[in-house]
Amino acid sequence: MSHVATLALALLVPLLALSCASEERAPEPDLPGIVGAWTIAEVLGTEVAGEGVVLTLGSDGSLSGHTGVNSLTGSYEMSEGALSFSPLATTRMAGPPELMDQEVRFTEALGRTRRGDVGEDGRLALKDDAGETLILATPRP
């Protein structure tokens, strides 16, 4: 088996496992305002560099997106105002150091998220336990 085929298989297996897991449960979101596609504007108070940093939250609890370098997938749960994300699977391409650092901050911030609020301005704020905004996003057209 070639190195490319081995790498493709190594990336595909975790994605298939997540896909199967998301089919087993389909949570009913109690925060329907966050369902949809979002363009990430800020991560941990820093404006996002580059274009195409996106997060899509499906009504079935699925999550997909792009970090600016890599694609990501996973799931999320909402219950009684609480929001949490599963461990994420990402592709493993390399990019410029500043975008790779941004990717790490983005995925870590998703892991720390405990609440999601859509403000009157229509922006999504993903927040930690203390209510600090970790990620700020705008709706995608």
mmCIF file of C-alpha atoms in Angstrom:
data_model
loop_
_atom_site.group_PDB
_atom_site.id
_atom_site.type_symbol
_atom_site.label_atom_id
_atom_site.label_comp_id
_atom_site.label_asym_id
_atom_site.label_seq_id
_atom_site.Cartn_x
_atom_site.Cartn_y
_atom_site.Cartn_z
ATOM 1 C CA MET A 1 0.000 0.000 0.000
ATOM 2 C CA SER A 2 1.396 3.426 -0.923
ATOM 3 C CA HIS A 3 2.093 6.126 1.653
ATOM 4 C CA VAL A 4 -0.718 8.246 0.206
ATOM 5 C CA ALA A 5 -3.214 5.391 0.481
ATOM 6 C CA THR A 6 -2.100 4.659 4.054
ATOM 7 C CA LEU A 7 -2.497 8.329 5.017
ATOM 8 C CA ALA A 8 -5.927 8.528 3.365
ATOM 9 C CA LEU A 9 -7.052 5.419 5.260
ATOM 10 C CA ALA A 10 -5.692 6.794 8.538
ATOM 11 C CA LEU A 11 -7.703 9.982 8.060
ATOM 12 C CA LEU A 12 -10.857 8.242 6.860
ATOM 13 C CA VAL A 13 -11.297 5.769 9.741
ATOM 14 C CA PRO A 14 -11.834 8.423 12.481
ATOM 15 C CA LEU A 15 -14.213 10.334 10.220
ATOM 16 C CA LEU A 16 -16.265 7.200 9.588
ATOM 17 C CA ALA A 17 -16.396 6.477 13.321
ATOM 18 C CA LEU A 18 -17.685 9.991 14.001
ATOM 19 C CA SER A 19 -20.215 9.655 11.192
ATOM 20 C CA CYS A 20 -21.581 6.444 12.665
ATOM 21 C CA ALA A 21 -21.702 7.953 16.144
ATOM 22 C CA SER A 22 -23.675 10.968 14.932
ATOM 23 C CA GLU A 23 -26.231 8.692 13.254
ATOM 24 C CA GLU A 24 -26.927 6.957 16.570
ATOM 25 C CA ARG A 25 -28.205 10.120 18.210
ATOM 26 C CA ALA A 26 -29.983 13.148 16.894
ATOM 27 C CA PRO A 27 -30.342 15.702 19.674
ATOM 28 C CA GLU A 28 -33.173 18.176 19.568
ATOM 29 C CA PRO A 29 -31.474 21.545 19.882
ATOM 30 C CA ASP A 30 -33.027 23.811 22.470
ATOM 31 C CA LEU A 31 -31.009 26.755 21.124
ATOM 32 C CA PRO A 32 -32.190 26.723 17.501
ATOM 33 C CA GLY A 33 -30.692 30.170 16.840
ATOM 34 C CA ILE A 34 -27.192 28.693 16.645
ATOM 35 C CA VAL A 35 -28.034 26.119 13.967
ATOM 36 C CA GLY A 36 -26.580 27.138 10.614
ATOM 37 C CA ALA A 37 -23.378 28.230 8.929
ATOM 38 C CA TRP A 38 -21.113 30.786 10.618
ATOM 39 C CA THR A 39 -18.031 32.723 9.509
ATOM 40 C CA ILE A 40 -15.571 32.973 12.379
ATOM 41 C CA ALA A 41 -14.569 36.604 12.988
ATOM 42 C CA GLU A 42 -12.589 36.344 16.247
ATOM 43 C CA VAL A 43 -10.947 33.603 18.292
ATOM 44 C CA LEU A 44 -9.933 34.410 21.872
ATOM 45 C CA GLY A 45 -10.246 38.142 21.187
ATOM 46 C CA THR A 46 -8.019 38.088 18.104
ATOM 47 C CA GLU A 47 -9.370 38.838 14.635
ATOM 48 C CA VAL A 48 -9.218 35.796 12.351
ATOM 49 C CA ALA A 49 -6.495 35.868 9.709
ATOM 50 C CA GLY A 50 -7.259 34.668 6.209
ATOM 51 C CA GLU A 51 -10.581 33.675 4.785
ATOM 52 C CA GLY A 52 -12.740 30.615 5.014
ATOM 53 C CA VAL A 53 -12.698 29.945 8.755
ATOM 54 C CA VAL A 54 -16.209 28.568 9.126
ATOM 55 C CA LEU A 55 -18.340 26.477 11.435
ATOM 56 C CA THR A 56 -21.599 24.784 10.457
ATOM 57 C CA LEU A 57 -23.909 23.468 13.175
ATOM 58 C CA GLY A 58 -26.553 21.081 11.890
ATOM 59 C CA SER A 59 -29.997 20.653 13.421
ATOM 60 C CA ASP A 60 -29.096 16.965 13.948
ATOM 61 C CA GLY A 61 -26.144 17.766 16.240
ATOM 62 C CA SER A 62 -23.517 17.480 13.488
ATOM 63 C CA LEU A 63 -20.645 19.919 13.213
ATOM 64 C CA SER A 64 -18.419 20.653 10.242
ATOM 65 C CA GLY A 65 -16.148 23.480 9.298
ATOM 66 C CA HIS A 66 -12.834 24.755 8.106
ATOM 67 C CA THR A 67 -9.989 26.189 10.179
ATOM 68 C CA GLY A 68 -8.408 28.184 7.365
ATOM 69 C CA VAL A 69 -6.082 25.248 6.640
ATOM 70 C CA ASN A 70 -7.897 22.029 7.548
ATOM 71 C CA SER A 71 -11.441 20.705 7.480
ATOM 72 C CA LEU A 72 -13.009 19.609 10.736
ATOM 73 C CA THR A 73 -15.951 17.474 11.749
ATOM 74 C CA GLY A 74 -17.596 16.360 14.956
ATOM 75 C CA SER A 75 -20.820 16.795 16.864
ATOM 76 C CA TYR A 76 -22.321 19.006 19.497
ATOM 77 C CA GLU A 77 -24.968 18.799 22.192
ATOM 78 C CA MET A 78 -27.249 21.469 23.584
ATOM 79 C CA SER A 79 -29.286 20.979 26.714
ATOM 80 C CA GLU A 80 -30.893 23.508 29.041
ATOM 81 C CA GLY A 81 -28.717 26.335 27.713
ATOM 82 C CA ALA A 82 -25.476 24.349 27.892
ATOM 83 C CA LEU A 83 -23.425 23.706 24.748
ATOM 84 C CA SER A 84 -20.583 21.240 24.299
ATOM 85 C CA PHE A 85 -18.604 19.905 21.359
ATOM 86 C CA SER A 86 -17.303 16.367 20.856
ATOM 87 C CA PRO A 87 -13.607 15.813 20.249
ATOM 88 C CA LEU A 88 -13.013 17.029 16.705
ATOM 89 C CA ALA A 89 -11.492 15.203 13.769
ATOM 90 C CA THR A 90 -9.470 17.324 11.363
ATOM 91 C CA THR A 91 -7.545 16.762 8.199
ATOM 92 C CA ARG A 92 -3.801 17.125 8.743
ATOM 93 C CA MET A 93 -2.499 19.507 6.094
ATOM 94 C CA ALA A 94 0.207 21.993 6.982
ATOM 95 C CA GLY A 95 -0.117 25.702 6.403
ATOM 96 C CA PRO A 96 1.637 28.946 7.274
ATOM 97 C CA PRO A 97 2.659 29.099 10.952
ATOM 98 C CA GLU A 98 0.211 31.901 11.785
ATOM 99 C CA LEU A 99 -2.717 29.918 10.359
ATOM 100 C CA MET A 100 -1.608 26.748 12.131
ATOM 101 C CA ASP A 101 -1.446 28.678 15.446
ATOM 102 C CA GLN A 102 -4.900 30.105 14.736
ATOM 103 C CA GLU A 103 -6.195 26.576 14.062
ATOM 104 C CA VAL A 104 -4.909 25.382 17.437
ATOM 105 C CA ARG A 105 -6.555 28.329 19.217
ATOM 106 C CA PHE A 106 -9.826 27.751 17.317
ATOM 107 C CA THR A 107 -10.077 24.028 18.107
ATOM 108 C CA GLU A 108 -9.029 24.570 21.741
ATOM 109 C CA ALA A 109 -11.655 27.313 22.104
ATOM 110 C CA LEU A 110 -14.325 24.955 20.747
ATOM 111 C CA GLY A 111 -13.282 22.424 23.385
ATOM 112 C CA ARG A 112 -13.690 25.027 26.148
ATOM 113 C CA THR A 113 -17.118 26.192 24.937
ATOM 114 C CA ARG A 114 -19.989 25.730 27.378
ATOM 115 C CA ARG A 115 -22.600 28.140 26.021
ATOM 116 C CA GLY A 116 -23.653 29.750 22.759
ATOM 117 C CA ASP A 117 -25.563 33.002 22.474
ATOM 118 C CA VAL A 118 -26.861 34.797 19.401
ATOM 119 C CA GLY A 119 -26.971 38.519 20.120
ATOM 120 C CA GLU A 120 -29.405 41.094 18.825
ATOM 121 C CA ASP A 121 -26.802 41.923 16.163
ATOM 122 C CA GLY A 122 -27.130 38.342 14.853
ATOM 123 C CA ARG A 123 -23.586 37.335 15.833
ATOM 124 C CA LEU A 124 -22.884 34.032 17.564
ATOM 125 C CA ALA A 125 -20.752 34.172 20.704
ATOM 126 C CA LEU A 126 -19.361 30.881 21.985
ATOM 127 C CA LYS A 127 -18.493 31.273 25.673
ATOM 128 C CA ASP A 128 -16.720 29.409 28.458
ATOM 129 C CA ASP A 129 -17.989 28.605 31.973
ATOM 130 C CA ALA A 130 -17.177 32.133 33.176
ATOM 131 C CA GLY A 131 -19.110 33.734 30.312
ATOM 132 C CA GLU A 132 -15.974 34.914 28.485
ATOM 133 C CA THR A 133 -16.402 35.021 24.714
ATOM 134 C CA LEU A 134 -14.053 32.509 23.105
ATOM 135 C CA ILE A 135 -15.304 32.666 19.514
ATOM 136 C CA LEU A 136 -17.309 35.351 17.745
ATOM 137 C CA ALA A 137 -18.991 34.509 14.429
ATOM 138 C CA THR A 138 -21.288 36.086 11.866
ATOM 139 C CA PRO A 139 -23.970 34.254 9.856
ATOM 140 C CA ARG A 140 -22.859 33.035 6.438
ATOM 141 C CA PRO A 141 -25.036 34.205 3.538
#
